[in-house]
Tab-separated table of C-alpha atoms in Angstrom:
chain	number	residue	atom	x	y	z
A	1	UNK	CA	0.000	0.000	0.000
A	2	UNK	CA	1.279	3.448	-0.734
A	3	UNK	CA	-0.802	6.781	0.189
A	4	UNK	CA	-0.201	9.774	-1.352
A	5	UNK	CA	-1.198	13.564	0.151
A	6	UNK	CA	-1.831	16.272	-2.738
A	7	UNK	CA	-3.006	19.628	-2.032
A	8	UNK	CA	-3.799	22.990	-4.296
A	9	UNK	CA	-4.770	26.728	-3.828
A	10	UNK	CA	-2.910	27.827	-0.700
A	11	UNK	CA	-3.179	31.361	-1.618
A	12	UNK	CA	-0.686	32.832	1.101
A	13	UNK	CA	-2.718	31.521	3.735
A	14	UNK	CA	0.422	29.975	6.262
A	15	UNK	CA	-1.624	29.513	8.920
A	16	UNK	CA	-3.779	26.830	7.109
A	17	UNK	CA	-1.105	25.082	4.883
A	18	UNK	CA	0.833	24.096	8.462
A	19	UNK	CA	-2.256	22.778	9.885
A	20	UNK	CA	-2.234	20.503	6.606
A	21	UNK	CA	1.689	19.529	6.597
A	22	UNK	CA	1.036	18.632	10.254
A	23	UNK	CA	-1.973	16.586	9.680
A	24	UNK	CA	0.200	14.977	6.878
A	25	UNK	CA	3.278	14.330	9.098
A	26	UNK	CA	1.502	12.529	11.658
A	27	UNK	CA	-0.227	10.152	9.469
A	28	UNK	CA	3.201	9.004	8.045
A	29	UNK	CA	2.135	10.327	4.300
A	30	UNK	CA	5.326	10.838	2.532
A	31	UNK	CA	4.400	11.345	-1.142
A	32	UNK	CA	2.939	14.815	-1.161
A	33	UNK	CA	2.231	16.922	-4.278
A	34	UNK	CA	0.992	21.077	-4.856
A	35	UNK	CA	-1.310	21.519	-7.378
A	36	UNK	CA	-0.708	25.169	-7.372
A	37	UNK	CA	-1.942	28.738	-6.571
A	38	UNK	CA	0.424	29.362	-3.867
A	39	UNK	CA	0.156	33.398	-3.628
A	40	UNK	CA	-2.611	36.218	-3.469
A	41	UNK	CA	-5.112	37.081	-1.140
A	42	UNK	CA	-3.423	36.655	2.215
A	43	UNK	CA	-0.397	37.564	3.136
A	44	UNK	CA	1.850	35.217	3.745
A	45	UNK	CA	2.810	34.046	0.190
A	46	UNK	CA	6.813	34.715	0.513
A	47	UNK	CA	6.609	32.383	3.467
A	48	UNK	CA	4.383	29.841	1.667
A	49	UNK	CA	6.342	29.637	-1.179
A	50	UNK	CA	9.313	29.213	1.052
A	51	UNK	CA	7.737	26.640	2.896
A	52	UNK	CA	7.320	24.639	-0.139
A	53	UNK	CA	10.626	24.998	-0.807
A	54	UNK	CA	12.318	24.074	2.215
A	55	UNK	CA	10.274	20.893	1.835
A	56	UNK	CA	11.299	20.028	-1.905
A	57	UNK	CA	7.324	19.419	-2.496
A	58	UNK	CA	6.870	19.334	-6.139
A	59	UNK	CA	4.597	21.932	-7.056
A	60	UNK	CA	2.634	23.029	-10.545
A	61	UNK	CA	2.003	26.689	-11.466
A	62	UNK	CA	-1.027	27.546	-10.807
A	63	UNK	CA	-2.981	30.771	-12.811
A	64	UNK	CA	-2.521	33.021	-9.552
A	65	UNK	CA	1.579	31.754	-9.283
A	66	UNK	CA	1.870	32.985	-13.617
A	67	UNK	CA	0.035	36.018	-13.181
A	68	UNK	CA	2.645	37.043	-9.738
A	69	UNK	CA	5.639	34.722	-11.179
A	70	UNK	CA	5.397	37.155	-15.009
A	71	UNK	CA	3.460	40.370	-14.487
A	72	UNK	CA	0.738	39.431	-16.286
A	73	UNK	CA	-2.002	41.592	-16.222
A	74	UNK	CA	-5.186	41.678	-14.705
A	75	UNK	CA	-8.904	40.747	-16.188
A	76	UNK	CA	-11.906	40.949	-14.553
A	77	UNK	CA	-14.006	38.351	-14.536
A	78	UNK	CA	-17.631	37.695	-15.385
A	79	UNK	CA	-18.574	35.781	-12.631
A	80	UNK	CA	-17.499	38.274	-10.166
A	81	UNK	CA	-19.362	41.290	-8.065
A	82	UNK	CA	-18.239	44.773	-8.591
A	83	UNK	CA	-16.771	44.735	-4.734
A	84	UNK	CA	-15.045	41.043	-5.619
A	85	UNK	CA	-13.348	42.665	-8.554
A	86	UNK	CA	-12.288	45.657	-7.005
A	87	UNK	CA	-10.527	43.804	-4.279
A	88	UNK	CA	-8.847	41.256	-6.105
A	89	UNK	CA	-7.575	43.545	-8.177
A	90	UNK	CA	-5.666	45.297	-5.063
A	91	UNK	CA	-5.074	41.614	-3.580
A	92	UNK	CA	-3.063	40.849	-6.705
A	93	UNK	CA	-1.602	43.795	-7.298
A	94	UNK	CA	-0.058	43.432	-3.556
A	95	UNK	CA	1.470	40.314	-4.240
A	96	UNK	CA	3.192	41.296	-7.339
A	97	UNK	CA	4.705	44.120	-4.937
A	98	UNK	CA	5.544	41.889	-2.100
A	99	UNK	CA	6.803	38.962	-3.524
A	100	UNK	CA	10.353	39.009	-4.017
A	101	UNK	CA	12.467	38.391	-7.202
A	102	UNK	CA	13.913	34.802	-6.002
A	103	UNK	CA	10.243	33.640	-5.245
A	104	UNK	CA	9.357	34.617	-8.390
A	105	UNK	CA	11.682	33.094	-10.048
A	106	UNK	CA	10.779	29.550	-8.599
A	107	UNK	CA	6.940	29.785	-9.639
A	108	UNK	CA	8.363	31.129	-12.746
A	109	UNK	CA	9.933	27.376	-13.340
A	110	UNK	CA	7.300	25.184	-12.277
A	111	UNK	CA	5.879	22.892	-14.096
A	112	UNK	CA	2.288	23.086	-15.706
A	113	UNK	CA	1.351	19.555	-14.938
A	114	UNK	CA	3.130	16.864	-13.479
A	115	UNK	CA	2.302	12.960	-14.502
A	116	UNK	CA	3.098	10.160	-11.703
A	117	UNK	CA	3.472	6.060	-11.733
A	118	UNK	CA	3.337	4.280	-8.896
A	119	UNK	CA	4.159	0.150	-8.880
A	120	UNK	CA	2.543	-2.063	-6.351
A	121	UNK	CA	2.824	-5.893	-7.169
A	122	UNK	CA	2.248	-5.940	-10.425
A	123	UNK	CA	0.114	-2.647	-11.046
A	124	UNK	CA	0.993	-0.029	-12.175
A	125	UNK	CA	-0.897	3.420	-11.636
A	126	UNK	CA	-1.141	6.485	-13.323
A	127	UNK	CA	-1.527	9.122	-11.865
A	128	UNK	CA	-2.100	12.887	-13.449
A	129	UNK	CA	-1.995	15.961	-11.583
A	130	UNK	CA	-3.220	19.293	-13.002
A	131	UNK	CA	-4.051	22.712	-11.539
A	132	UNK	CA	-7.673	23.101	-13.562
A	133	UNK	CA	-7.336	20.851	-16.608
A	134	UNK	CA	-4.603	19.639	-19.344
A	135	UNK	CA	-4.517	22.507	-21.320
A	136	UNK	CA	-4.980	25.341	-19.256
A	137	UNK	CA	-4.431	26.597	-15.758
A	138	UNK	CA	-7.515	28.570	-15.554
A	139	UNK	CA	-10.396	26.337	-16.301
A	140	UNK	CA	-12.948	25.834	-14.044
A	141	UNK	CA	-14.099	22.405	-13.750
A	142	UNK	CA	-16.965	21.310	-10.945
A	143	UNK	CA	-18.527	18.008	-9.924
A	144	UNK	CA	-21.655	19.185	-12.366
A	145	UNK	CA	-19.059	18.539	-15.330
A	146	UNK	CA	-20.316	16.475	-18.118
A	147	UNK	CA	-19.105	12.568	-17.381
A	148	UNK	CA	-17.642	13.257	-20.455
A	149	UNK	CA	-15.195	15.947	-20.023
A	150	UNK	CA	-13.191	13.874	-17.487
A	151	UNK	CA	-13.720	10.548	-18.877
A	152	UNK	CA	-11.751	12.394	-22.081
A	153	UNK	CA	-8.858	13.627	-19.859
A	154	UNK	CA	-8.350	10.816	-18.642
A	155	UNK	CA	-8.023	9.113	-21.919
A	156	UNK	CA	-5.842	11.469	-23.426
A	157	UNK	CA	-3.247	11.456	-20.157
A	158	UNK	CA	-3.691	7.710	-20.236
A	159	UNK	CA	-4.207	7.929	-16.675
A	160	UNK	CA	-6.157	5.943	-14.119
A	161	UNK	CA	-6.837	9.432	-11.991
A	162	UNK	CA	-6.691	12.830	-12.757
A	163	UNK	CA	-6.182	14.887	-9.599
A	164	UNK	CA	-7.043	18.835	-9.818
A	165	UNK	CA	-7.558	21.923	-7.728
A	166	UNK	CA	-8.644	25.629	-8.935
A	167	UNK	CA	-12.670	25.993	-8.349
A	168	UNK	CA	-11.725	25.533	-4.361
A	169	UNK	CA	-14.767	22.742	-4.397
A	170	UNK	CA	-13.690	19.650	-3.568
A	171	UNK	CA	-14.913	16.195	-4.836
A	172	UNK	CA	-14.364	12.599	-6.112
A	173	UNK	CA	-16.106	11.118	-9.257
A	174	UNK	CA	-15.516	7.392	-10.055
A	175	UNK	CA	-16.151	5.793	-13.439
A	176	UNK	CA	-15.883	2.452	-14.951
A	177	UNK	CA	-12.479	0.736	-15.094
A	178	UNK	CA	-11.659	1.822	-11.638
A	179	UNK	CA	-10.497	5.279	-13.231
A	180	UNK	CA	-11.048	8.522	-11.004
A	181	UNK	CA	-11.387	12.578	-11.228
A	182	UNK	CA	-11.008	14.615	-7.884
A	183	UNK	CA	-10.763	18.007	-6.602
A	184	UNK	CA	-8.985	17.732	-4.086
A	185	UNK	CA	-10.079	21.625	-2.733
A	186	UNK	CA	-8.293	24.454	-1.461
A	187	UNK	CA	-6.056	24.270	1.526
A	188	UNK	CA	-6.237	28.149	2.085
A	189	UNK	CA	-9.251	29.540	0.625
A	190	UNK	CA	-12.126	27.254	0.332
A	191	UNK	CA	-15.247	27.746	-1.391
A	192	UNK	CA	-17.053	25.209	0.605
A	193	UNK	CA	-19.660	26.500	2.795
A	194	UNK	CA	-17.652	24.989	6.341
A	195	UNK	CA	-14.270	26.946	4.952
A	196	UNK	CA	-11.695	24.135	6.445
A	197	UNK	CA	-8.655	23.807	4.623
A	198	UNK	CA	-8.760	20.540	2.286
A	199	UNK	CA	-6.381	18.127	0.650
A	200	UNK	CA	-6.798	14.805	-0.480
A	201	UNK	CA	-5.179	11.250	0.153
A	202	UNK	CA	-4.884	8.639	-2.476
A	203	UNK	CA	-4.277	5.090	-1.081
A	204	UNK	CA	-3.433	2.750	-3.373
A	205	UNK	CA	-2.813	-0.868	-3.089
A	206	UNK	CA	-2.513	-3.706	-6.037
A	207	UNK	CA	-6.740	-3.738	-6.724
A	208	UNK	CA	-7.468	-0.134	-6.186
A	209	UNK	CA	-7.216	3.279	-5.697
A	210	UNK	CA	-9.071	5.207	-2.434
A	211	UNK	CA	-9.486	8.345	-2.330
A	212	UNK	CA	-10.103	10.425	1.046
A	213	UNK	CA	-11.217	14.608	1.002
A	214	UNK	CA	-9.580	15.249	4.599
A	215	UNK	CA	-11.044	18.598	5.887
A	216	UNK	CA	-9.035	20.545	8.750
A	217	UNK	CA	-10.076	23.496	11.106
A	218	UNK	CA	-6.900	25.994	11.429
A	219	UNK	CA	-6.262	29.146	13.012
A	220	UNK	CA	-8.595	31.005	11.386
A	221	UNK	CA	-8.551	34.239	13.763
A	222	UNK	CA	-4.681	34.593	13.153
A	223	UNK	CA	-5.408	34.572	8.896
A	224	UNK	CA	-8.686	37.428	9.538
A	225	UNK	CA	-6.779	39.534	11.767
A	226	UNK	CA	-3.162	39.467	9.717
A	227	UNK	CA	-5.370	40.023	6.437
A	228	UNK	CA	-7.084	43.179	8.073
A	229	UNK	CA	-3.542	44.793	9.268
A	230	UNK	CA	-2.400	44.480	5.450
A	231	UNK	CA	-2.945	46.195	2.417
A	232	UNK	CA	-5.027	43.104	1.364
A	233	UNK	CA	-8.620	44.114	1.180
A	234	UNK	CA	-10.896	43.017	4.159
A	235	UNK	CA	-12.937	41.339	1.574
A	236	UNK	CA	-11.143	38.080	1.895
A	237	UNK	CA	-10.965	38.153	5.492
A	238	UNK	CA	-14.890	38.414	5.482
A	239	UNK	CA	-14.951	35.448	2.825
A	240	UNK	CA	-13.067	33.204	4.983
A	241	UNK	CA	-15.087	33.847	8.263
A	242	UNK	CA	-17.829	33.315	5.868
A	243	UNK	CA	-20.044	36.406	6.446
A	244	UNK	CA	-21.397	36.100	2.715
A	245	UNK	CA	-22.038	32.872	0.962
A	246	UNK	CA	-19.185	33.565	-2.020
A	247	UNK	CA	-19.546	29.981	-4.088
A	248	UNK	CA	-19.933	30.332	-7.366
């Protein structure tokens, strides 16, 4: 049996992504894997990105870690309110400002997606992570998906699960031939109604693959109150305490 921890969408929130290394630690899980989106929105994404550094965790580039990583600019989006673009563009803008030119540099290099075999007896499993999809980092794929649209991703990775992040909503989707797609959620700025950070084990063994949404309560006080004495708009420390219902 090997079990394997991956994780996405950190989004500078510290407090939150040690909660989840911990929780990984103690259950022994050494295979871990960052699906991306390590910056923007609170303020701690030098120190994340550090983190994941000082760890050698391999880690894709995520659409928020391009945008900081090359200066690329700034779009609003259809989907959001007036007072959600207004504050992510500030939120952005203060992470291209504070992120220095070394952490740059590393999101600049990583990789888009990252493919993954694993041997036990005499199966082998393929496993593909992605930050939203196979093409791009930026498209937003839920559980409401078309059977189809997965069922073809995995078929063109020739891959028994494909493991992504991105929409912050996390779930698991099984179809025939034992193949899988999951979200495995957002450790630092969920879109699920309860807000705890998520990540998601894979156990696999010679018959099967397992897969396991683990959902953590963290120091949520310490994110709100270091978001409100930054530049980053209160916005996001209101979304996490969940004042609004923000899923889209």
């Amino acid at each position: 049996m090997i079990q394997i921890a991956v994780f996405s969408d950190v989004h500078g929130n510290l407090p939150a992504l040690e909660v989840v290394l911990k929780d990984i630690e103690d259950r022994g899980i050494h295979q871990k894997f960052c699906l991306g989106d390590l910056v923007d929105f609170a303020p701690w994404g030098n120190e994340v990105i550090e983190r994941i550094k000082s760890l050698n965790i391999p880690c894709l580039l995520g659409n928020h870690d391009e945008r900081i990583a090359f200066n690329l600019p700034v779009f609003p989006l259809s989907k959001h309110s007036q007072q959600e673009t207004e504050a992510r563009f500030i939120a952005i803008d203060h992470s291209k400002k504070h992120i220095i030119e070394e952490n740059k540099q590393f999101l600049s290099e990583l990789p888009f997606h990252l493919k993954v075999n694993y041997k036990i007896g005499n199966k082998h499993w393929n496993i593909q992570l992605v930050h939203s999809s196979l093409t791009s980092n930026d498209t937003y794929l839920y559980d409401s998906e078309k059977d189809d649209v997965f069922s073809d991703m995995l078929k063109e990775s020739q891959s028994d699960v494909i493991v992504m992040g991105h929409t912050h909503l996390s779930f698991t989707k099984q179809f025939e031939n034992k193949k899988w797609a999951i979200n495995c959620g957002s450790v630092g700025r969920s879109k699920e109604e309860n807000r705890l950070a998520s990540y998601l084990i894979l156990t696999l063994d010679e018959e099967k693959i397992i897969p396991e949404i683990v959902q953590l309560s963290y120091p949520l006080e310490q994110t709100l109150q270091a978001i409100e004495k930054s530049e980053i708009p209160d916005y996001y420390a209101d979304f996490l305490s969940n004042k609004e219902i923000f899923i889209k």
